[in-house]
Amino acid sequence: MSGKSVLKRIDWLSVLFYFTLVLIGWLNIYSSTVTEAEPQIFNFNALHGKQLFFAGASVLAILLVLAIEVNFYERFSSLFYLIAMIILLGLYPFGKTIAGATSWYDLGFFNLQPSELAKVATALALAKYLSDIQTDIKRKKHQFYALLILTIPAILIIPQPDPGSALVFFALIFVLFREGLPLYYLGILFLAILIFVATLKFGTLWLIASIIFLTVLFFLIKKKSFKVPIIPFAVVLVSIILFSLSVNFVYNSIFEQRHRDRFGLWLRLEKDPKKLEQIRKTIGYNTYQSEKAIESGGLIGKGFLEGTRTKGDFVPEQHSDYIFSTIGEEWGFLGTSLVVLTFTFLFLRLIHLAERQKNPFSRMYGYGVVSILFVHFLINVGMVIGILPTVGIPLPFMSYGGSGLLFFTILLFIFLRLDANRLKESI
Amino acid sequence: MKRILLSSLVVLIGITFLGRLSYLQIFSFSPDQLTDDPAIKKIYDYPERGYIYDRNGKLLVGNDPAYDVMVIPREVKPLDTLEFCNLLNLDKEKFVKQLKKARVYSPRLPSVLVHQLSKEDYGRLQEKMRKYKGFYIQKRSLRYYDTKSAANVLGYISEVNERDLAKNKYYVQGELTGRTGVEKQYEEILRGRKGVQHIQKDRFNRDIGPYKNGTLDTVPEQGKQISLTIDKVLQEYGEQLMVGKRGGIVALEPSSGEILSMISGPTYDPALLVGRQRSKNYTKLYNDTIANPTWDRSILAQQPPGSPFKTLNALIALQEGVIEENTTIRCYNGFYVGRSKKGCHCGGGLRNVNSGIYKSCNAYFAGTFRKIYEKYETTDEGMDVWEKHMKSFGLGNYLGYDLPYGQKGRIPSKEYYDKWYGDNRWSSSYIISNSIGQGEILATPIQLANMTAAIANRGHYYTPHILKKIEGEAISNPKYTEPKHTTIDRKHFEPVIQGMADVYRKGTAKWVQIPGIEIAGKTGTAENFTKINGVRKQLTDHSVFVAFAPVNNPKIAIAVYIENGYYGSRYAGHIASLMIEKYVKGTVTRKDLEKRMLEKTLEHEYAKPYSGEEFKINEYVW
């Protein structure tokens, strides 16, 4: 197949969304990092210059990905996975430590972050395993293997330490749900999160009281003909209460103070205004400054390069994890809503593309891509606008970071390559 | 379900984010964000605080330059600490402590290292300062007092605290604000408005030029100079006379309500609350809870007014028509309340308005008081009428003068007695002490002075005030320039004023006569009590005198309240007569009396309750 025909059949809408996000991202990296002394765009000593270099490298990567024979990805996905895991493991003897985390290889001209690569490899490997004719997701054993594929890279990444990146691999569980993993897993997960939050926010006592209240209410209004299986019902109730109690134990005894700080901050557990003021200067500094910067942008923002808080460097990591706050300050609600909508439409478009695949591998990989991108978007923006706890992961296509941009691009374009080929399946 | 799970989640999160963002950027957004934007540095340009002059244009308060040594901790380079400390007259531990404190406050913002260097220290330091990186000297302006008196009237300024900052957004940490007296009352006029320059900072906290080209910057507005109604000479003279005595003096100009002097004894030198010794001095003054020099007795001390109150009861009786000028009441060296006799030292005999006042006859006024109540069917009604008349003289409520503090005093109402004795379980005989200004009545010296001014004006007064001019422009606030009328008709004042003039000619104050000036006055000797170890104990009477002069064209109305000074004429009367002479004539001719009053102290009286021993009261120690 010639490269020309791929370009004809590629989904240009997704490509447009992709370039929009990369462009907005780079402009804001420029604004966050440029100094009056060195305003040049092509300054490869400055962060924005480096990012521009990686944007160029990403375009080359796109061409490469599109040029490669489509079966290559499916055929070698197991190998990729194996190599990725070895590279992750190799970090421990050979990795470079930056800011306390051993997450990079020093390649001289740049630092490679293999966890980004592992995301691509894992998405491919999972799709490969699930699309195997012998795999039945309804079977517990196969569910276990599928989950194992996600868990191995996560386990390898956690001790770097980089729990944020590790968390992302579990996003691939959405692929499993799409392929028939029973939804009550999701129900249990959701219930667990709900109880966790409610226990911390309102306390176990309140939780138990309201459960009892709801139970009584339920028995009062239920129809006589409706029989309640008493024993399973009681088991569920008791396990909820036990779980709630164990949340308290874990929170107070197993969590470290910094974890408690983050959850406390997120759930607004501190009410005393004096202590709140203190928190804003210490553990809550990032979130507070980031929210403030976004708020100060207003509807239309302060204008490109006009963000006073951005210029003053008040939001830490503003060019990487907190890039969204620069958009908020300088481009206002118009800018932030444009980004949120672009991401949302990109995800919906990709899901639509995945659903139209004839080849199950392509569909599953497509879901993997959306899941990974979506969870990054959810956690990153949620953190920056102050509705989720602080977890340090980048905003795809926008945050500063060479490996991130490169591998998110590869992740996306492998799928677009598969999609471009959907009518000419050759399995 | 499995097909739409992820899509619905994507849509849900998109909507949630848009909601949160619109809350932050549209609903919480306020355009006035400059105040807490840390990227914009505000440089303030402080105007000089306005000067304060007396009524004749004599300077009371000005400004003096002062120099603070400032430090920006993160710019400090290693230095010869010992040499630097010697230069600053600072011991090393304190230096290290201060530096640490500054670092905790902020490593990049300036903090004060040493407050208010003397001019000499500044001269020595100025040249060597360049050697010490991170330190610099900032010029400030301090209050300078051209008088040793009027401390409580003028008040003082001090650094704003957390509460001020929360209450008034104008102030930022480290600024000064008026704390008491005129400095507090006219803070905004004296202060002016600081100018603000907005500077955009870059990521390294360097200034990179004006924010928005300086369009939001403001120029400072100068503090205005004000003139007070105080007469500096009279104020200083009065304070000299008060040395060794406790109490308050207020002198008013009846024709305008202007406060000529407001004296509280004991007092202190206002310069004590300026400069490096400020906090030490303040603690000392504040901790003196017995003499209480920072408590302005002239407006805050609520005491029984005693006999000067009889003049008002006479006026009310005349107005209500229950007596006429010549109605007589016999004094049996006292009067009877039920079966018990209350004493009177007027000498006994038939009394009318005139002799009742000048001999200060208790029996006459008890009788008059009773008549006021007997005119009405119930005591309640009588009480209401009496209270209404009394309050029209500015008693029993805040007077409304332009000083930040005040006390209401007390004119008891029927509700007050209902609460005390039970509904309708009291009658005029329970409250007979009110007729002679004892009992439940309380008034502050300024209220007594105002009441005297109302008598001097024959029926009206102007609300006392302390501000005369702003930048040379006389005040025009109708609150202070329009008269308040009492409920007593003008014609009833003459007999009472004649009685007061006779007090001075031949009555209880004949000892205080001034050659060439006709005075109308009234002495008072007020019983008072204290608690010593929980036991109620009577102290030497307070000496009270109210007067105005000259009788037919009053230029000054004065109330003098000397705690434990015994007879009204003894301390209060003499001090009042000296002050009147000083004000009306400009000089005092009775040098002997002046010398005696300057030297006499009442410290022996004030020591009595704290001596722990039994003591006698109302002794004649002259």
Coordinates of C-alpha atoms in Angstrom, one line a residue, chain A residues 195-196 199-200 203-204 240-257 259-260:
Chain A
I195 CA -17.8 4.7 50.2
F196 CA -14.1 5.8 50.4
T199 CA -16.2 7.9 54.8
L200 CA -13.4 10.6 54.7
G203 CA -17.2 9.9 58.8
T204 CA -18.1 6.3 59.3
I240 CA -20.0 -1.9 53.2
I241 CA -19.6 -1.1 56.9
L242 CA -16.5 -3.2 57.2
F243 CA -15.0 -1.5 54.1
S244 CA -15.8 1.9 55.5
L245 CA -14.1 1.0 58.8
S246 CA -11.0 -0.3 56.9
V247 CA -10.9 3.0 54.9
N248 CA -10.4 4.8 58.2
F249 CA -7.7 2.4 59.2
V250 CA -5.9 2.6 55.9
Y251 CA -6.2 6.4 55.8
N252 CA -4.9 6.9 59.3
S253 CA -2.3 4.2 59.6
I254 CA -1.1 3.2 56.2
F255 CA -1.3 6.4 54.1
E256 CA 1.6 8.7 54.6
Q257 CA 1.0 12.3 55.6
H259 CA -1.3 11.3 50.9
R260 CA -3.6 12.4 53.7

